[in-house]
Amino acid sequence: MTYPMSRQRRLDPPDELFDDPAPVRPLTFADGHVGWLVRGHAAGRAVLADPRFSAEPDRQHPLVASRHLPKGRVPPGFFLRMDAPDHTRYRRLLTGHFTVRRMNQLQPRIEEIAASCLDDMERAGPPADLVRDFALPIPSLVICELLGVPYEDRENFQNESARLLRLDSSPGEMESAINDLIKYFYTLIARKRVEPGNDLLTALIGGGELEDDEIAGMGFLLLVAGHETTANMLALGTFALLEHPEQLALVRDDPTVIDNAVEELLRYLSIIHVGPTRTAVEDVVIEGTTIRAGECVALSIPAANRDPSRFADPCALDVRQPAGSHLSFGHGIHQCLGQQLARIEMRVAYPALLRRFPSLRLAVPAEEVPMRADMSIYGVHSLRVTW
């Protein structure tokens, strides 16, 4: 089989992922390489935690024909696609900036940003595009303030991010988007050497341990990851709640459910549409299957998060159901650095939206909502709502 992409229902993973209950099954990659699809929860955790699997792209095969960068085209500092010890070095420099305590200190500012977006929506009146007016501005403004990126530059970096994430982007288009974002960060770094601020880029510059190309690569990774993932969770999560009004009512009316509601939405929706991928650097046995050195594996986060051996009634959305240990933030050394920030943004945004507009509803039929099936991060391109 090839990597399943087509979703038969908007909020559910492709049916093909569940045709075979085996946690590890053969998979043909876009270039003809025969590797493995990992779809079981325990198997996925095992792969992500095992240092015998490499994240380096030079070792890997493309899942989608157009999405394969030239060999070695990982910017310095882009530690998501690096193994130890390089990954360890970069991540260590950032960990202290993303502690639970530091992220909690941002909550009042996140509440202000969410309230401001809702004020603007209320003044403009219905209908509104929830992506444009709420889901995208909140994490974009938060990550801009955290990094020290001017928010007025958002149209540029959001467009470049979209080019990187489109599944039909050619290698040349992806290369161009990377180059444009790296150049943008070089400009910012030069500016901050003259006019330092109270932000992460300034801190990395002042630390003296990194070259400018490394800071640019780290900034590029944090900026793209810091707004794209949460923006899509906010919009798609709202769509899911609107499609499950009894769940929406719980999130709106019962403050005690929000922490678990966020985890359940992360599990149920699993917005990582493609990958991640890893390559075995030596023979490894996963759930009884031997993966040979050099073979590539693709993990399906949506399938792992719907694994009935791990989650009770996995295809149901239940914001009261304990949803811990989902793989939506990954696992192991590459587990999402900004996961606590994303959680706080969602914990603030969902209740604020639903309480401000208790009659919130879709302004178009659900089947007309444009889904991001063409992107590596799933979600909605727009979400027209009224109240």
PDB file of C-alpha atoms in Angstrom, residues 141-322:
ATOM      1  CA  LEU A 141       0.847  37.102  17.657  1.00  0.00           C
ATOM      2  CA  VAL A 142       1.978  35.020  20.645  1.00  0.00           C
ATOM      3  CA  ILE A 143       4.910  33.404  18.808  1.00  0.00           C
ATOM      4  CA  CYS A 144       5.859  36.743  17.250  1.00  0.00           C
ATOM      5  CA  GLU A 145       6.059  38.401  20.664  1.00  0.00           C
ATOM      6  CA  LEU A 146       7.947  35.442  22.131  1.00  0.00           C
ATOM      7  CA  LEU A 147      10.529  35.353  19.343  1.00  0.00           C
ATOM      8  CA  GLY A 148      10.716  39.064  18.685  1.00  0.00           C
ATOM      9  CA  VAL A 149       9.271  38.913  15.155  1.00  0.00           C
ATOM     10  CA  PRO A 150       7.297  41.992  14.021  1.00  0.00           C
ATOM     11  CA  TYR A 151       3.642  40.972  13.730  1.00  0.00           C
ATOM     12  CA  GLU A 152       3.207  43.292  10.764  1.00  0.00           C
ATOM     13  CA  ASP A 153       5.359  40.851   8.784  1.00  0.00           C
ATOM     14  CA  ARG A 154       2.822  38.065   9.284  1.00  0.00           C
ATOM     15  CA  GLU A 155       1.486  38.005   5.729  1.00  0.00           C
ATOM     16  CA  ASN A 156       4.957  37.244   4.409  1.00  0.00           C
ATOM     17  CA  PHE A 157       5.842  34.445   6.830  1.00  0.00           C
ATOM     18  CA  GLN A 158       2.364  32.928   6.703  1.00  0.00           C
ATOM     19  CA  ASN A 159       2.556  32.730   2.908  1.00  0.00           C
ATOM     20  CA  GLU A 160       5.999  31.119   3.036  1.00  0.00           C
ATOM     21  CA  SER A 161       4.803  28.663   5.687  1.00  0.00           C
ATOM     22  CA  ALA A 162       1.912  27.675   3.426  1.00  0.00           C
ATOM     23  CA  ARG A 163       4.320  26.972   0.559  1.00  0.00           C
ATOM     24  CA  LEU A 164       6.317  24.672   2.815  1.00  0.00           C
ATOM     25  CA  LEU A 165       3.274  22.767   4.020  1.00  0.00           C
ATOM     26  CA  ARG A 166       1.429  22.305   0.718  1.00  0.00           C
ATOM     27  CA  LEU A 167       1.646  18.692  -0.386  1.00  0.00           C
ATOM     28  CA  ASP A 168       1.861  19.709  -4.040  1.00  0.00           C
ATOM     29  CA  SER A 169       4.766  22.124  -3.554  1.00  0.00           C
ATOM     30  CA  SER A 170       7.680  21.161  -5.769  1.00  0.00           C
ATOM     31  CA  PRO A 171      11.173  20.713  -4.302  1.00  0.00           C
ATOM     32  CA  GLY A 172      12.080  24.038  -5.904  1.00  0.00           C
ATOM     33  CA  GLU A 173       9.154  25.821  -4.263  1.00  0.00           C
ATOM     34  CA  MET A 174      10.029  24.350  -0.886  1.00  0.00           C
ATOM     35  CA  GLU A 175      13.670  25.323  -1.309  1.00  0.00           C
ATOM     36  CA  SER A 176      12.642  28.859  -2.229  1.00  0.00           C
ATOM     37  CA  ALA A 177      10.362  29.163   0.812  1.00  0.00           C
ATOM     38  CA  ILE A 178      13.146  27.977   3.134  1.00  0.00           C
ATOM     39  CA  ASN A 179      15.616  30.422   1.603  1.00  0.00           C
ATOM     40  CA  ASP A 180      13.188  33.344   1.885  1.00  0.00           C
ATOM     41  CA  LEU A 181      12.442  32.631   5.551  1.00  0.00           C
ATOM     42  CA  ILE A 182      16.120  32.188   6.406  1.00  0.00           C
ATOM     43  CA  LYS A 183      16.955  35.498   4.701  1.00  0.00           C
ATOM     44  CA  TYR A 184      14.170  37.139   6.661  1.00  0.00           C
ATOM     45  CA  PHE A 185      15.673  35.918   9.928  1.00  0.00           C
ATOM     46  CA  TYR A 186      19.149  37.126   8.937  1.00  0.00           C
ATOM     47  CA  THR A 187      17.636  40.585   8.582  1.00  0.00           C
ATOM     48  CA  LEU A 188      15.957  40.333  11.973  1.00  0.00           C
ATOM     49  CA  ILE A 189      19.134  39.112  13.661  1.00  0.00           C
ATOM     50  CA  ALA A 190      21.142  42.007  12.230  1.00  0.00           C
ATOM     51  CA  ARG A 191      18.501  44.438  13.491  1.00  0.00           C
ATOM     52  CA  LYS A 192      18.498  42.939  16.992  1.00  0.00           C
ATOM     53  CA  ARG A 193      22.255  43.196  17.292  1.00  0.00           C
ATOM     54  CA  VAL A 194      21.729  46.946  17.020  1.00  0.00           C
ATOM     55  CA  GLU A 195      18.393  47.152  18.848  1.00  0.00           C
ATOM     56  CA  PRO A 196      18.088  44.188  21.260  1.00  0.00           C
ATOM     57  CA  GLY A 197      14.716  43.385  22.787  1.00  0.00           C
ATOM     58  CA  ASN A 198      13.219  41.265  25.547  1.00  0.00           C
ATOM     59  CA  ASP A 199      12.676  38.238  23.314  1.00  0.00           C
ATOM     60  CA  LEU A 200      14.037  34.812  22.433  1.00  0.00           C
ATOM     61  CA  LEU A 201      16.029  35.854  19.382  1.00  0.00           C
ATOM     62  CA  THR A 202      17.840  38.498  21.408  1.00  0.00           C
ATOM     63  CA  ALA A 203      18.552  35.915  24.124  1.00  0.00           C
ATOM     64  CA  LEU A 204      20.011  33.452  21.598  1.00  0.00           C
ATOM     65  CA  ILE A 205      22.178  36.189  20.098  1.00  0.00           C
ATOM     66  CA  GLY A 206      23.384  37.285  23.536  1.00  0.00           C
ATOM     67  CA  GLY A 207      24.163  33.728  24.598  1.00  0.00           C
ATOM     68  CA  GLY A 208      27.159  33.702  22.298  1.00  0.00           C
ATOM     69  CA  GLU A 209      26.964  29.947  21.582  1.00  0.00           C
ATOM     70  CA  LEU A 210      25.399  30.145  18.111  1.00  0.00           C
ATOM     71  CA  GLU A 211      26.293  31.504  14.702  1.00  0.00           C
ATOM     72  CA  ASP A 212      23.757  33.622  12.881  1.00  0.00           C
ATOM     73  CA  ASP A 213      22.840  30.808  10.478  1.00  0.00           C
ATOM     74  CA  GLU A 214      22.015  28.570  13.458  1.00  0.00           C
ATOM     75  CA  ILE A 215      19.860  31.248  15.102  1.00  0.00           C
ATOM     76  CA  ALA A 216      18.085  31.829  11.788  1.00  0.00           C
ATOM     77  CA  GLY A 217      17.337  28.112  11.407  1.00  0.00           C
ATOM     78  CA  MET A 218      16.019  27.829  14.947  1.00  0.00           C
ATOM     79  CA  GLY A 219      13.893  30.944  14.541  1.00  0.00           C
ATOM     80  CA  PHE A 220      12.496  29.636  11.253  1.00  0.00           C
ATOM     81  CA  LEU A 221      11.501  26.320  12.878  1.00  0.00           C
ATOM     82  CA  LEU A 222       9.913  27.938  15.936  1.00  0.00           C
ATOM     83  CA  LEU A 223       7.994  30.516  13.908  1.00  0.00           C
ATOM     84  CA  VAL A 224       6.452  28.029  11.482  1.00  0.00           C
ATOM     85  CA  ALA A 225       5.705  25.380  14.106  1.00  0.00           C
ATOM     86  CA  GLY A 226       4.556  27.945  16.647  1.00  0.00           C
ATOM     87  CA  HIS A 227       1.660  29.329  14.655  1.00  0.00           C
ATOM     88  CA  GLU A 228       0.635  26.703  12.086  1.00  0.00           C
ATOM     89  CA  THR A 229      -0.128  23.821  14.433  1.00  0.00           C
ATOM     90  CA  THR A 230      -2.096  25.709  17.075  1.00  0.00           C
ATOM     91  CA  ALA A 231      -3.983  27.785  14.501  1.00  0.00           C
ATOM     92  CA  ASN A 232      -5.205  24.625  12.825  1.00  0.00           C
ATOM     93  CA  MET A 233      -6.126  23.011  16.141  1.00  0.00           C
ATOM     94  CA  LEU A 234      -8.164  26.061  17.161  1.00  0.00           C
ATOM     95  CA  ALA A 235     -10.111  26.157  13.901  1.00  0.00           C
ATOM     96  CA  LEU A 236     -10.526  22.415  13.394  1.00  0.00           C
ATOM     97  CA  GLY A 237     -11.316  21.918  17.072  1.00  0.00           C
ATOM     98  CA  THR A 238     -14.079  24.513  16.871  1.00  0.00           C
ATOM     99  CA  PHE A 239     -15.448  22.802  13.755  1.00  0.00           C
ATOM    100  CA  ALA A 240     -15.447  19.471  15.608  1.00  0.00           C
ATOM    101  CA  LEU A 241     -17.270  20.975  18.591  1.00  0.00           C
ATOM    102  CA  LEU A 242     -19.859  22.594  16.322  1.00  0.00           C
ATOM    103  CA  GLU A 243     -20.429  19.156  14.793  1.00  0.00           C
ATOM    104  CA  HIS A 244     -20.817  17.691  18.325  1.00  0.00           C
ATOM    105  CA  PRO A 245     -23.063  20.224  20.105  1.00  0.00           C
ATOM    106  CA  GLU A 246     -23.287  18.216  23.335  1.00  0.00           C
ATOM    107  CA  GLN A 247     -19.480  18.350  23.588  1.00  0.00           C
ATOM    108  CA  LEU A 248     -19.485  22.050  22.733  1.00  0.00           C
ATOM    109  CA  ALA A 249     -21.941  22.701  25.567  1.00  0.00           C
ATOM    110  CA  LEU A 250     -19.640  20.974  28.047  1.00  0.00           C
ATOM    111  CA  VAL A 251     -16.625  23.061  26.983  1.00  0.00           C
ATOM    112  CA  ARG A 252     -18.688  26.246  27.076  1.00  0.00           C
ATOM    113  CA  ASP A 253     -20.515  25.672  30.361  1.00  0.00           C
ATOM    114  CA  ASP A 254     -18.227  23.522  32.549  1.00  0.00           C
ATOM    115  CA  PRO A 255     -14.839  25.100  33.327  1.00  0.00           C
ATOM    116  CA  THR A 256     -13.599  21.840  34.866  1.00  0.00           C
ATOM    117  CA  VAL A 257     -13.491  19.981  31.537  1.00  0.00           C
ATOM    118  CA  ILE A 258     -11.247  22.302  29.519  1.00  0.00           C
ATOM    119  CA  ASP A 259      -7.903  20.674  30.352  1.00  0.00           C
ATOM    120  CA  ASN A 260      -9.154  17.261  29.335  1.00  0.00           C
ATOM    121  CA  ALA A 261     -11.120  18.687  26.395  1.00  0.00           C
ATOM    122  CA  VAL A 262      -7.894  20.041  24.906  1.00  0.00           C
ATOM    123  CA  GLU A 263      -6.179  16.660  25.221  1.00  0.00           C
ATOM    124  CA  GLU A 264      -9.179  14.859  23.734  1.00  0.00           C
ATOM    125  CA  LEU A 265      -9.377  17.236  20.770  1.00  0.00           C
ATOM    126  CA  LEU A 266      -5.653  16.776  20.181  1.00  0.00           C
ATOM    127  CA  ARG A 267      -6.128  13.005  20.184  1.00  0.00           C
ATOM    128  CA  TYR A 268      -9.335  12.904  18.184  1.00  0.00           C
ATOM    129  CA  LEU A 269      -8.235  15.313  15.445  1.00  0.00           C
ATOM    130  CA  SER A 270      -4.505  14.472  15.195  1.00  0.00           C
ATOM    131  CA  ILE A 271      -3.672  17.224  12.709  1.00  0.00           C
ATOM    132  CA  ILE A 272      -0.300  15.802  11.601  1.00  0.00           C
ATOM    133  CA  HIS A 273      -1.629  14.622   8.245  1.00  0.00           C
ATOM    134  CA  VAL A 274       1.626  13.192   6.839  1.00  0.00           C
ATOM    135  CA  GLY A 275       4.402  11.457   8.777  1.00  0.00           C
ATOM    136  CA  PRO A 276       6.628  11.798  10.717  1.00  0.00           C
ATOM    137  CA  THR A 277       9.208   9.493   9.134  1.00  0.00           C
ATOM    138  CA  ARG A 278      12.244   7.747  10.563  1.00  0.00           C
ATOM    139  CA  THR A 279      14.950   5.446   9.178  1.00  0.00           C
ATOM    140  CA  ALA A 280      16.439   2.452  10.997  1.00  0.00           C
ATOM    141  CA  VAL A 281      20.209   2.745  11.380  1.00  0.00           C
ATOM    142  CA  GLU A 282      20.415  -0.910  12.470  1.00  0.00           C
ATOM    143  CA  ASP A 283      18.012  -3.838  12.582  1.00  0.00           C
ATOM    144  CA  VAL A 284      15.189  -3.204  15.073  1.00  0.00           C
ATOM    145  CA  VAL A 285      12.249  -5.383  16.110  1.00  0.00           C
ATOM    146  CA  ILE A 286       9.006  -3.437  16.664  1.00  0.00           C
ATOM    147  CA  GLU A 287       5.911  -5.347  17.786  1.00  0.00           C
ATOM    148  CA  GLY A 288       7.324  -8.562  16.329  1.00  0.00           C
ATOM    149  CA  THR A 289       8.289  -7.019  12.964  1.00  0.00           C
ATOM    150  CA  THR A 290      11.965  -6.764  12.029  1.00  0.00           C
ATOM    151  CA  ILE A 291      12.805  -3.426  10.435  1.00  0.00           C
ATOM    152  CA  ARG A 292      16.148  -3.716   8.670  1.00  0.00           C
ATOM    153  CA  ALA A 293      18.881  -1.095   8.723  1.00  0.00           C
ATOM    154  CA  GLY A 294      18.202   1.456   5.992  1.00  0.00           C
ATOM    155  CA  GLU A 295      14.469   0.831   5.850  1.00  0.00           C
ATOM    156  CA  CYS A 296      12.228   3.852   6.308  1.00  0.00           C
ATOM    157  CA  VAL A 297       9.146   3.916   8.498  1.00  0.00           C
ATOM    158  CA  ALA A 298       6.242   6.349   8.406  1.00  0.00           C
ATOM    159  CA  LEU A 299       4.177   6.864  11.521  1.00  0.00           C
ATOM    160  CA  SER A 300       0.477   7.641  11.294  1.00  0.00           C
ATOM    161  CA  ILE A 301      -0.328   9.802  14.299  1.00  0.00           C
ATOM    162  CA  PRO A 302      -4.083   9.790  13.478  1.00  0.00           C
ATOM    163  CA  ALA A 303      -4.137   5.977  13.450  1.00  0.00           C
ATOM    164  CA  ALA A 304      -2.062   5.662  16.633  1.00  0.00           C
ATOM    165  CA  ASN A 305      -4.405   8.082  18.396  1.00  0.00           C
ATOM    166  CA  ARG A 306      -7.414   5.972  17.363  1.00  0.00           C
ATOM    167  CA  ASP A 307      -5.843   2.667  18.463  1.00  0.00           C
ATOM    168  CA  PRO A 308      -8.561   0.667  20.291  1.00  0.00           C
ATOM    169  CA  SER A 309      -5.934  -1.203  22.283  1.00  0.00           C
ATOM    170  CA  ARG A 310      -4.994   2.096  23.948  1.00  0.00           C
ATOM    171  CA  PHE A 311      -8.165   4.232  23.900  1.00  0.00           C
ATOM    172  CA  ALA A 312     -11.692   3.237  24.841  1.00  0.00           C
ATOM    173  CA  ASP A 313     -14.160   4.014  22.035  1.00  0.00           C
ATOM    174  CA  PRO A 314     -11.386   5.765  20.063  1.00  0.00           C
ATOM    175  CA  CYS A 315     -13.591   7.053  17.232  1.00  0.00           C
ATOM    176  CA  ALA A 316     -15.866   8.993  19.592  1.00  0.00           C
ATOM    177  CA  LEU A 317     -15.220  12.561  20.703  1.00  0.00           C
ATOM    178  CA  ASP A 318     -15.741  12.744  24.459  1.00  0.00           C
ATOM    179  CA  VAL A 319     -14.198  15.723  26.227  1.00  0.00           C
ATOM    180  CA  ARG A 320     -14.627  13.956  29.569  1.00  0.00           C
ATOM    181  CA  GLN A 321     -12.676  10.880  28.438  1.00  0.00           C
ATOM    182  CA  PRO A 322      -9.112  10.709  29.765  1.00  0.00           C
TER     183      PRO A 322
END
